[in-house]
PDB file of C-alpha atoms in Angstrom:
ATOM      1  CA  MET A 261      18.548 -24.203  59.437  1.00 39.00           C
ATOM      2  CA  LYS A 262      16.510 -26.355  61.778  1.00 35.00           C
ATOM      3  CA  ILE A 263      13.642 -24.959  63.773  1.00 36.00           C
ATOM      4  CA  LYS A 264      12.498 -26.944  66.761  1.00 31.00           C
ATOM      5  CA  VAL A 265       9.166 -26.500  68.468  1.00 33.00           C
ATOM      6  CA  PHE A 266       9.146 -27.454  72.111  1.00 34.00           C
ATOM      7  CA  VAL A 267       5.857 -28.227  73.774  1.00 37.00           C
ATOM      8  CA  THR A 268       6.062 -27.404  77.469  1.00 37.00           C
ATOM      9  CA  PRO A 269       4.804 -30.216  79.698  1.00 38.00           C
ATOM     10  CA  ILE A 270       1.436 -29.426  81.199  1.00 35.00           C
ATOM     11  CA  ILE A 271       1.238 -29.192  84.947  1.00 34.00           C
ATOM     12  CA  LEU A 272      -2.268 -30.104  85.995  1.00 33.00           C
ATOM     13  CA  THR A 273      -3.220 -29.105  89.496  1.00 36.00           C
ATOM     14  CA  LEU A 274      -6.307 -30.715  90.942  1.00 32.00           C
ATOM     15  CA  PHE A 275      -7.788 -29.574  94.202  1.00 34.00           C
ATOM     16  CA  ALA A 276      -9.129 -32.397  96.310  1.00 35.00           C
ATOM     17  CA  SER A 277     -12.547 -31.862  97.750  1.00 35.00           C
ATOM     18  CA  SER A 278     -11.600 -33.297 101.099  1.00 34.00           C
ATOM     19  CA  LEU A 279     -11.765 -32.165 104.696  1.00 32.00           C
ATOM     20  CA  ILE A 280      -8.122 -31.107 104.770  1.00 33.00           C
ATOM     21  CA  SER A 281      -8.343 -29.262 101.400  1.00 36.00           C
ATOM     22  CA  VAL A 282      -4.805 -30.164 100.383  1.00 38.00           C
ATOM     23  CA  PRO A 283      -4.143 -29.640  96.658  1.00 37.00           C
ATOM     24  CA  ILE A 284      -3.114 -32.701  94.694  1.00 36.00           C
ATOM     25  CA  VAL A 285      -0.464 -31.933  92.061  1.00 36.00           C
ATOM     26  CA  ARG A 286      -0.083 -34.228  89.064  1.00 32.00           C
ATOM     27  CA  ALA A 287       2.553 -33.669  86.393  1.00 35.00           C
ATOM     28  CA  ILE A 288       1.636 -34.808  82.895  1.00 34.00           C
ATOM     29  CA  ASN A 289       4.785 -35.082  80.779  1.00 35.00           C
ATOM     30  CA  ALA A 290       3.487 -35.665  77.288  1.00 39.00           C
ATOM     31  CA  GLU A 291       4.518 -33.867  74.133  1.00 55.00           C
ATOM     32  CA  THR A 292       1.805 -33.464  71.554  1.00 67.00           C
ATOM     33  CA  PRO A 293       3.123 -34.737  68.218  1.00 77.00           C
ATOM     34  CA  ILE A 294       2.315 -32.673  65.128  1.00 88.00           C
ATOM     35  CA  SER A 295       1.613 -34.275  61.771  1.00 94.00           C
ATOM     36  CA  LEU A 296       2.160 -32.832  58.318  1.00 96.00           C
ATOM     37  CA  ASP A 297      -1.620 -32.769  57.911  1.00 96.00           C
ATOM     38  CA  ASP A 298      -1.883 -30.628  61.049  1.00 94.00           C
ATOM     39  CA  ILE A 299       0.363 -28.021  59.453  1.00 96.00           C
ATOM     40  CA  LEU A 300      -1.269 -28.079  56.034  1.00 96.00           C
ATOM     41  CA  ASN A 301      -4.804 -27.903  57.401  1.00 96.00           C
ATOM     42  CA  ARG A 302      -4.007 -24.971  59.660  1.00 96.00           C
ATOM     43  CA  ALA A 303      -4.658 -22.447  56.850  1.00 97.00           C
ATOM     44  CA  ASP A 304      -6.248 -22.239  53.423  1.00 96.00           C
ATOM     45  CA  LYS A 305      -7.266 -18.920  51.814  1.00 96.00           C
ATOM     46  CA  ASN A 306      -7.186 -16.383  54.643  1.00 97.00           C
ATOM     47  CA  TYR A 307      -3.865 -15.471  56.240  1.00 97.00           C
ATOM     48  CA  THR A 308      -0.994 -12.987  56.301  1.00 98.00           C
ATOM     49  CA  ARG A 309       2.281 -14.041  54.688  1.00 97.00           C
ATOM     50  CA  THR A 310       5.510 -12.343  55.751  1.00 97.00           C
ATOM     51  CA  SER A 311       8.311 -13.330  53.389  1.00 97.00           C
ATOM     52  CA  ASN A 312      12.036 -12.684  53.144  1.00 97.00           C
ATOM     53  CA  MET A 313      14.759 -13.572  50.656  1.00 97.00           C
ATOM     54  CA  PHE A 314      18.416 -13.704  51.597  1.00 97.00           C
ATOM     55  CA  PHE A 315      20.371 -12.687  48.508  1.00 97.00           C
ATOM     56  CA  THR A 316      23.616 -10.890  49.160  1.00 97.00           C
ATOM     57  CA  SER A 317      23.539  -7.316  47.874  1.00 97.00           C
ATOM     58  CA  SER A 318      25.767  -8.233  44.934  1.00 97.00           C
ATOM     59  CA  ALA A 319      23.642 -11.247  43.998  1.00 97.00           C
ATOM     60  CA  TYR A 320      20.470  -9.161  44.181  1.00 96.00           C
ATOM     61  CA  GLU A 321      21.970  -6.547  41.881  1.00 96.00           C
ATOM     62  CA  GLU A 322      23.021  -9.302  39.487  1.00 96.00           C
ATOM     63  CA  VAL A 323      19.699 -11.147  39.262  1.00 96.00           C
ATOM     64  CA  ALA A 324      17.138  -8.342  39.674  1.00 95.00           C
ATOM     65  CA  PRO A 325      17.443  -6.927  36.112  1.00 95.00           C
ATOM     66  CA  TYR A 326      16.679 -10.373  34.651  1.00 95.00           C
ATOM     67  CA  ASN A 327      13.677 -11.206  36.831  1.00 93.00           C
ATOM     68  CA  LYS A 328      10.289 -11.129  35.099  1.00 91.00           C
ATOM     69  CA  PHE A 329       8.914  -8.740  37.739  1.00 88.00           C
ATOM     70  CA  GLU A 330      10.487  -6.067  39.889  1.00 88.00           C
ATOM     71  CA  PHE A 331      10.949  -7.645  43.309  1.00 89.00           C
ATOM     72  CA  THR A 332      11.928  -6.752  46.835  1.00 91.00           C
ATOM     73  CA  GLN A 333      13.558  -9.168  49.236  1.00 93.00           C
ATOM     74  CA  SER A 334      10.933  -8.609  51.912  1.00 94.00           C
ATOM     75  CA  ARG A 335       7.202  -8.036  51.754  1.00 95.00           C
ATOM     76  CA  VAL A 336       3.927  -8.687  53.531  1.00 97.00           C
ATOM     77  CA  THR A 337       0.989 -10.197  51.664  1.00 97.00           C
ATOM     78  CA  LEU A 338      -2.573 -10.163  52.947  1.00 97.00           C
ATOM     79  CA  TRP A 339      -4.643 -13.024  51.555  1.00 97.00           C
ATOM     80  CA  THR A 340      -8.428 -13.243  51.862  1.00 96.00           C
ATOM     81  CA  GLU A 341     -11.047 -15.370  50.134  1.00 94.00           C
ATOM     82  CA  ASP A 342     -11.411 -12.882  47.272  1.00 94.00           C
ATOM     83  CA  ALA A 343      -8.399 -10.546  47.336  1.00 96.00           C
ATOM     84  CA  LEU A 344      -4.713 -10.184  48.078  1.00 96.00           C
ATOM     85  CA  TYR A 345      -2.587  -7.134  48.799  1.00 97.00           C
ATOM     86  CA  MET A 346       1.211  -6.840  48.951  1.00 96.00           C
ATOM     87  CA  HIS A 347       3.137  -4.138  50.793  1.00 95.00           C
ATOM     88  CA  ASN A 348       6.378  -3.655  52.700  1.00 91.00           C
ATOM     89  CA  ASN A 349       5.282  -1.208  55.401  1.00 84.00           C
ATOM     90  CA  ALA A 350       6.549   1.772  53.422  1.00 75.00           C
ATOM     91  CA  GLY A 351       3.310   3.615  52.633  1.00 67.00           C
ATOM     92  CA  VAL A 352       2.797   4.927  49.119  1.00 67.00           C
ATOM     93  CA  ASN A 353       6.542   4.759  48.381  1.00 74.00           C
ATOM     94  CA  GLY A 354       6.790   1.026  48.987  1.00 82.00           C
ATOM     95  CA  VAL A 355       5.240  -2.106  47.488  1.00 92.00           C
ATOM     96  CA  ASN A 356       1.609  -1.332  46.633  1.00 94.00           C
ATOM     97  CA  SER A 357       0.019  -4.082  44.573  1.00 94.00           C
ATOM     98  CA  GLY A 358      -3.122  -6.160  44.836  1.00 95.00           C
ATOM     99  CA  TYR A 359      -5.452  -8.517  42.989  1.00 95.00           C
ATOM    100  CA  LEU A 360      -9.111  -9.233  43.534  1.00 95.00           C
ATOM    101  CA  ASN A 361     -11.775 -11.576  42.239  1.00 92.00           C
ATOM    102  CA  ASN A 362     -14.778  -9.937  40.630  1.00 85.00           C
ATOM    103  CA  SER A 363     -17.876 -12.043  41.268  1.00 79.00           C
ATOM    104  CA  VAL A 364     -19.838 -10.382  38.456  1.00 83.00           C
ATOM    105  CA  ASP A 365     -17.624 -11.331  35.514  1.00 86.00           C
ATOM    106  CA  GLY A 366     -15.277 -13.853  37.179  1.00 84.00           C
ATOM    107  CA  TYR A 367     -12.120 -12.003  36.164  1.00 89.00           C
ATOM    108  CA  MET A 368      -9.094 -11.214  38.289  1.00 92.00           C
ATOM    109  CA  TYR A 369      -8.312  -7.490  38.502  1.00 93.00           C
ATOM    110  CA  HIS A 370      -5.129  -5.738  39.550  1.00 95.00           C
ATOM    111  CA  TYR A 371      -5.372  -2.725  41.838  1.00 96.00           C
ATOM    112  CA  THR A 372      -3.363  -0.301  43.956  1.00 95.00           C
ATOM    113  CA  ILE A 373      -4.390   1.691  47.020  1.00 95.00           C
ATOM    114  CA  LEU A 374      -4.181   5.467  46.819  1.00 94.00           C
ATOM    115  CA  GLY A 375      -1.770   6.337  49.596  1.00 90.00           C
ATOM    116  CA  GLY A 376      -0.591   2.750  49.930  1.00 93.00           C
ATOM    117  CA  ILE A 377      -0.890   0.537  53.002  1.00 93.00           C
ATOM    118  CA  ASP A 378      -1.664   3.521  55.257  1.00 92.00           C
ATOM    119  CA  ASN A 379      -5.133   3.809  53.677  1.00 94.00           C
ATOM    120  CA  ILE A 380      -6.107   0.140  53.677  1.00 95.00           C
ATOM    121  CA  ASN A 381      -9.067   0.786  55.997  1.00 95.00           C
ATOM    122  CA  GLU A 382     -10.471   3.709  53.976  1.00 94.00           C
ATOM    123  CA  ARG A 383     -13.206   3.700  51.321  1.00 93.00           C
ATOM    124  CA  GLU A 384     -12.866   4.920  47.738  1.00 92.00           C
ATOM    125  CA  VAL A 385      -9.071   4.561  47.720  1.00 95.00           C
ATOM    126  CA  VAL A 386      -8.850   1.532  45.408  1.00 95.00           C
ATOM    127  CA  LYS A 387      -7.560   2.192  41.901  1.00 95.00           C
ATOM    128  CA  ILE A 388      -8.271  -0.727  39.572  1.00 93.00           C
ATOM    129  CA  ASP A 389      -5.770  -0.409  36.766  1.00 91.00           C
ATOM    130  CA  ARG A 390      -5.938  -3.712  34.928  1.00 90.00           C
ATOM    131  CA  LYS A 391      -8.312  -6.554  34.036  1.00 90.00           C
ATOM    132  CA  ASP A 392      -6.224  -9.695  33.830  1.00 89.00           C
ATOM    133  CA  TYR A 393      -7.568 -13.229  33.460  1.00 87.00           C
ATOM    134  CA  LEU A 394     -10.709 -15.284  33.925  1.00 88.00           C
ATOM    135  CA  VAL A 395      -9.303 -17.071  36.965  1.00 86.00           C
ATOM    136  CA  ASP A 396      -9.596 -17.190  40.739  1.00 90.00           C
ATOM    137  CA  ILE A 397      -6.638 -15.590  42.515  1.00 91.00           C
ATOM    138  CA  HIS A 398      -5.991 -18.733  44.574  1.00 92.00           C
ATOM    139  CA  GLU A 399      -5.701 -20.835  41.406  1.00 88.00           C
ATOM    140  CA  TYR A 400      -3.699 -18.471  39.183  1.00 88.00           C
ATOM    141  CA  GLU A 401      -0.712 -20.263  37.671  1.00 84.00           C
ATOM    142  CA  GLU A 402       1.880 -17.592  38.458  1.00 82.00           C
ATOM    143  CA  PHE A 403       0.854 -17.201  42.109  1.00 87.00           C
ATOM    144  CA  GLY A 404       2.254 -19.638  44.619  1.00 87.00           C
ATOM    145  CA  THR A 405      -0.702 -19.937  46.989  1.00 93.00           C
ATOM    146  CA  PHE A 406      -0.922 -21.928  50.178  1.00 96.00           C
ATOM    147  CA  HIS A 407      -4.267 -23.260  48.951  1.00 94.00           C
ATOM    148  CA  LYS A 408      -2.577 -24.919  45.950  1.00 94.00           C
ATOM    149  CA  ILE A 409       0.427 -26.200  47.905  1.00 95.00           C
ATOM    150  CA  LYS A 410      -1.827 -27.660  50.589  1.00 95.00           C
ATOM    151  CA  ASN A 411      -4.024 -29.553  48.128  1.00 94.00           C
ATOM    152  CA  LEU A 412      -1.079 -30.675  46.017  1.00 94.00           C
ATOM    153  CA  ILE A 413       0.497 -32.434  49.006  1.00 96.00           C
ATOM    154  CA  LEU A 414      -2.649 -33.697  50.720  1.00 95.00           C
ATOM    155  CA  ASN A 415      -3.867 -35.354  47.513  1.00 95.00           C
ATOM    156  CA  ASP A 416      -0.599 -37.200  46.841  1.00 95.00           C
ATOM    157  CA  GLU A 417       0.281 -39.830  49.438  1.00 95.00           C
ATOM    158  CA  SER A 418       3.587 -40.637  47.747  1.00 95.00           C
ATOM    159  CA  LEU A 419       4.568 -36.974  48.032  1.00 96.00           C
ATOM    160  CA  LYS A 420       3.521 -36.825  51.690  1.00 95.00           C
ATOM    161  CA  ASP A 421       5.645 -39.909  52.380  1.00 96.00           C
ATOM    162  CA  ARG A 422       8.758 -38.109  51.120  1.00 97.00           C
ATOM    163  CA  PHE A 423       8.641 -35.556  53.938  1.00 97.00           C
ATOM    164  CA  LEU A 424      11.018 -36.537  56.704  1.00 97.00           C
ATOM    165  CA  GLN A 425      10.093 -35.519  60.238  1.00 95.00           C
ATOM    166  CA  GLU A 426      12.527 -34.258  62.870  1.00 94.00           C
ATOM    167  CA  ASP A 427      10.717 -33.159  66.008  1.00 89.00           C
ATOM    168  CA  ASN A 428       7.902 -31.012  64.569  1.00 90.00           C
ATOM    169  CA  THR A 429       9.673 -30.003  61.368  1.00 95.00           C
ATOM    170  CA  PHE A 430       8.891 -31.720  58.042  1.00 97.00           C
ATOM    171  CA  THR A 431      11.490 -31.544  55.264  1.00 98.00           C
ATOM    172  CA  LEU A 432      11.217 -32.560  51.622  1.00 98.00           C
ATOM    173  CA  THR A 433      14.406 -32.983  49.573  1.00 98.00           C
ATOM    174  CA  PHE A 434      13.755 -32.288  45.898  1.00 97.00           C
ATOM    175  CA  GLU A 435      14.314 -34.903  43.226  1.00 96.00           C
ATOM    176  CA  GLU A 436      14.452 -34.931  39.450  1.00 94.00           C
ATOM    177  CA  GLY A 437      10.973 -34.265  38.103  1.00 93.00           C
ATOM    178  CA  ASP A 438       9.993 -31.919  40.940  1.00 95.00           C
ATOM    179  CA  GLU A 439      10.176 -28.776  38.806  1.00 94.00           C
ATOM    180  CA  HIS A 440       6.489 -27.873  39.196  1.00 92.00           C
ATOM    181  CA  LEU A 441       6.591 -28.538  42.929  1.00 94.00           C
ATOM    182  CA  ILE A 442       9.719 -26.410  43.344  1.00 96.00           C
ATOM    183  CA  GLU A 443       8.089 -23.617  41.364  1.00 94.00           C
ATOM    184  CA  GLN A 444       5.010 -23.609  43.600  1.00 94.00           C
ATOM    185  CA  PHE A 445       7.096 -23.388  46.770  1.00 97.00           C
ATOM    186  CA  MET A 446       9.353 -20.733  45.236  1.00 96.00           C
ATOM    187  CA  PHE A 447       6.418 -18.585  44.095  1.00 95.00           C
ATOM    188  CA  PHE A 448       4.930 -18.768  47.583  1.00 96.00           C
ATOM    189  CA  ILE A 449       7.983 -18.437  49.830  1.00 98.00           C
ATOM    190  CA  ALA A 450       9.761 -15.930  47.551  1.00 97.00           C
ATOM    191  CA  PRO A 451       6.840 -14.043  45.949  1.00 94.00           C
ATOM    192  CA  VAL A 452       7.430 -12.316  42.600  1.00 93.00           C
ATOM    193  CA  TYR A 453      10.869 -13.945  42.186  1.00 95.00           C
ATOM    194  CA  THR A 454      10.929 -16.052  38.989  1.00 95.00           C
ATOM    195  CA  ASN A 455      14.477 -17.519  39.086  1.00 96.00           C
ATOM    196  CA  PRO A 456      15.523 -16.182  35.674  1.00 95.00           C
ATOM    197  CA  SER A 457      18.034 -17.811  33.385  1.00 95.00           C
ATOM    198  CA  ILE A 458      21.404 -16.076  33.196  1.00 94.00           C
ATOM    199  CA  ASP A 459      24.088 -17.327  30.815  1.00 89.00           C
ATOM    200  CA  GLY A 460      21.926 -20.288  29.885  1.00 91.00           C
ATOM    201  CA  SER A 461      21.016 -21.630  33.321  1.00 94.00           C
ATOM    202  CA  ALA A 462      18.619 -20.785  36.144  1.00 95.00           C
ATOM    203  CA  TYR A 463      20.177 -18.410  38.654  1.00 97.00           C
ATOM    204  CA  LEU A 464      19.469 -20.735  41.581  1.00 97.00           C
ATOM    205  CA  SER A 465      18.910 -24.432  42.013  1.00 96.00           C
ATOM    206  CA  PHE A 466      16.998 -25.702  45.026  1.00 98.00           C
ATOM    207  CA  GLU A 467      17.713 -28.506  47.475  1.00 97.00           C
ATOM    208  CA  LYS A 468      14.821 -28.765  49.936  1.00 98.00           C
ATOM    209  CA  VAL A 469      11.869 -27.144  51.685  1.00 98.00           C
ATOM    210  CA  SER A 470      10.841 -27.354  55.347  1.00 98.00           C
ATOM    211  CA  LEU A 471       7.538 -26.721  57.092  1.00 98.00           C
ATOM    212  CA  THR A 472       6.947 -26.312  60.811  1.00 96.00           C
ATOM    213  CA  LEU A 473       4.691 -24.676  63.371  1.00 93.00           C
ATOM    214  CA  SER A 474       5.591 -21.915  65.791  1.00 90.00           C
ATOM    215  CA  GLY A 475       2.640 -21.377  68.093  1.00 90.00           C
ATOM    216  CA  GLU A 476      -0.294 -20.679  65.785  1.00 92.00           C
ATOM    217  CA  ASN A 477       1.935 -19.722  62.832  1.00 96.00           C
ATOM    218  CA  ILE A 478       3.226 -21.841  59.958  1.00 97.00           C
ATOM    219  CA  ASN A 479       6.872 -21.350  58.987  1.00 98.00           C
ATOM    220  CA  MET A 480       8.227 -22.383  55.585  1.00 98.00           C
ATOM    221  CA  TYR A 481      11.881 -22.433  54.519  1.00 98.00           C
ATOM    222  CA  LEU A 482      13.272 -22.881  50.992  1.00 98.00           C
ATOM    223  CA  TYR A 483      16.934 -23.871  50.647  1.00 98.00           C
ATOM    224  CA  ALA A 484      19.140 -23.378  47.616  1.00 97.00           C
ATOM    225  CA  SER A 485      21.727 -25.952  46.607  1.00 96.00           C
ATOM    226  CA  GLU A 486      25.149 -25.923  48.211  1.00 94.00           C
ATOM    227  CA  GLU A 487      26.693 -24.619  44.985  1.00 94.00           C
ATOM    228  CA  ASP A 488      24.719 -21.366  45.332  1.00 96.00           C
ATOM    229  CA  ARG A 489      25.529 -20.579  48.954  1.00 93.00           C
ATOM    230  CA  ASP A 490      27.874 -17.709  48.007  1.00 95.00           C
ATOM    231  CA  LYS A 491      24.888 -15.831  46.573  1.00 97.00           C
ATOM    232  CA  LEU A 492      23.133 -15.851  49.940  1.00 97.00           C
ATOM    233  CA  SER A 493      23.629 -13.942  53.170  1.00 95.00           C
ATOM    234  CA  SER A 494      22.102 -16.657  55.366  1.00 91.00           C
ATOM    235  CA  SER A 495      23.610 -19.731  56.949  1.00 81.00           C
ATOM    236  CA  ASP A 496      22.826 -23.268  55.712  1.00 90.00           C
ATOM    237  CA  HIS A 497      22.131 -21.854  52.195  1.00 93.00           C
ATOM    238  CA  LEU A 498      18.625 -20.755  53.206  1.00 97.00           C
ATOM    239  CA  PHE A 499      17.232 -18.801  50.260  1.00 98.00           C
ATOM    240  CA  ALA A 500      13.858 -17.620  51.540  1.00 98.00           C
ATOM    241  CA  SER A 501      11.419 -17.937  54.420  1.00 97.00           C
ATOM    242  CA  ALA A 502       7.713 -17.271  54.826  1.00 98.00           C
ATOM    243  CA  THR A 503       5.607 -17.052  57.961  1.00 98.00           C
ATOM    244  CA  ILE A 504       1.854 -17.565  57.750  1.00 98.00           C
ATOM    245  CA  SER A 505       0.089 -15.719  60.554  1.00 98.00           C
ATOM    246  CA  ASN A 506      -3.239 -14.089  61.408  1.00 98.00           C
ATOM    247  CA  ILE A 507      -4.960 -17.150  59.970  1.00 98.00           C
ATOM    248  CA  ASP A 508      -8.692 -16.621  59.286  1.00 97.00           C
ATOM    249  CA  ASN A 509      -8.390 -13.105  60.714  1.00 97.00           C
ATOM    250  CA  THR A 510      -6.853 -11.215  57.773  1.00 98.00           C
ATOM    251  CA  SER A 511      -8.877  -8.554  55.980  1.00 97.00           C
ATOM    252  CA  ILE A 512      -8.477  -5.883  53.282  1.00 97.00           C
ATOM    253  CA  PRO A 513     -11.354  -3.513  54.113  1.00 96.00           C
ATOM    254  CA  CYS A 514     -10.838  -1.080  51.226  1.00 95.00           C
ATOM    255  CA  VAL A 515     -11.686  -3.693  48.551  1.00 94.00           C
ATOM    256  CA  ASP A 516     -15.032  -4.783  50.000  1.00 90.00           C
ATOM    257  CA  ASP A 517     -17.028  -2.520  47.677  1.00 84.00           C
ATOM    258  CA  TYR A 518     -15.390  -4.110  44.613  1.00 85.00           C
ATOM    259  CA  LEU A 519     -16.138  -7.780  45.306  1.00 81.00           C
ATOM    260  CA  PHE A 520     -19.849  -7.855  44.474  1.00 66.00           C
TER     261      PHE A 520
END
């Protein structure tokens, strides 16, 4: 699946300050090239992630019982500096799970919202039900965070060089030894899916990942190997996609009282 971003040529109209007041029209036909750094530096710790997986119904039923966590094929995750919240627009009956950093003891806590996503702007609706680990949510090993992916790539020139550019899309084909890298992309683009082993082998193997921009949003696409295409409902063996939007403008008001 190839996503192309077209930059419309800018038509610059200049009005001449002359006696006849005839407008001068100049056409500037220049596309603005986008670099991988431009994409990676667009976001860090504050954004909204909308993610989708494309298992067929039969494949989902096959793999779901083996996955480490219960997972849905679509969800929205709100990320802020000190908290995250996952939902799927279904109120209290849908996904309702969050984590926050506690600045007093440094631990990460799990919480739910009484009433679910519908009450995200209310006070005294947060139910903290678990104290987990002495770790920042953006660094936790089992979370694929854009913050970690961004720094992993930006700090490794040899890794950056492996991304091939077509128009404004950057694609990395995985190689032997990329297991940790694949895991980070999988955890981020397909949150809560852990690719369990069934009959002695991982349920999916992965071929490549692509990153691109669409307006102000970052789009990420994770592709399974050709051999697994029958498990997927998408074309081009696309396994999962994630869109990063609302960058630096995402908030979770109900947790504010719990961060200090």
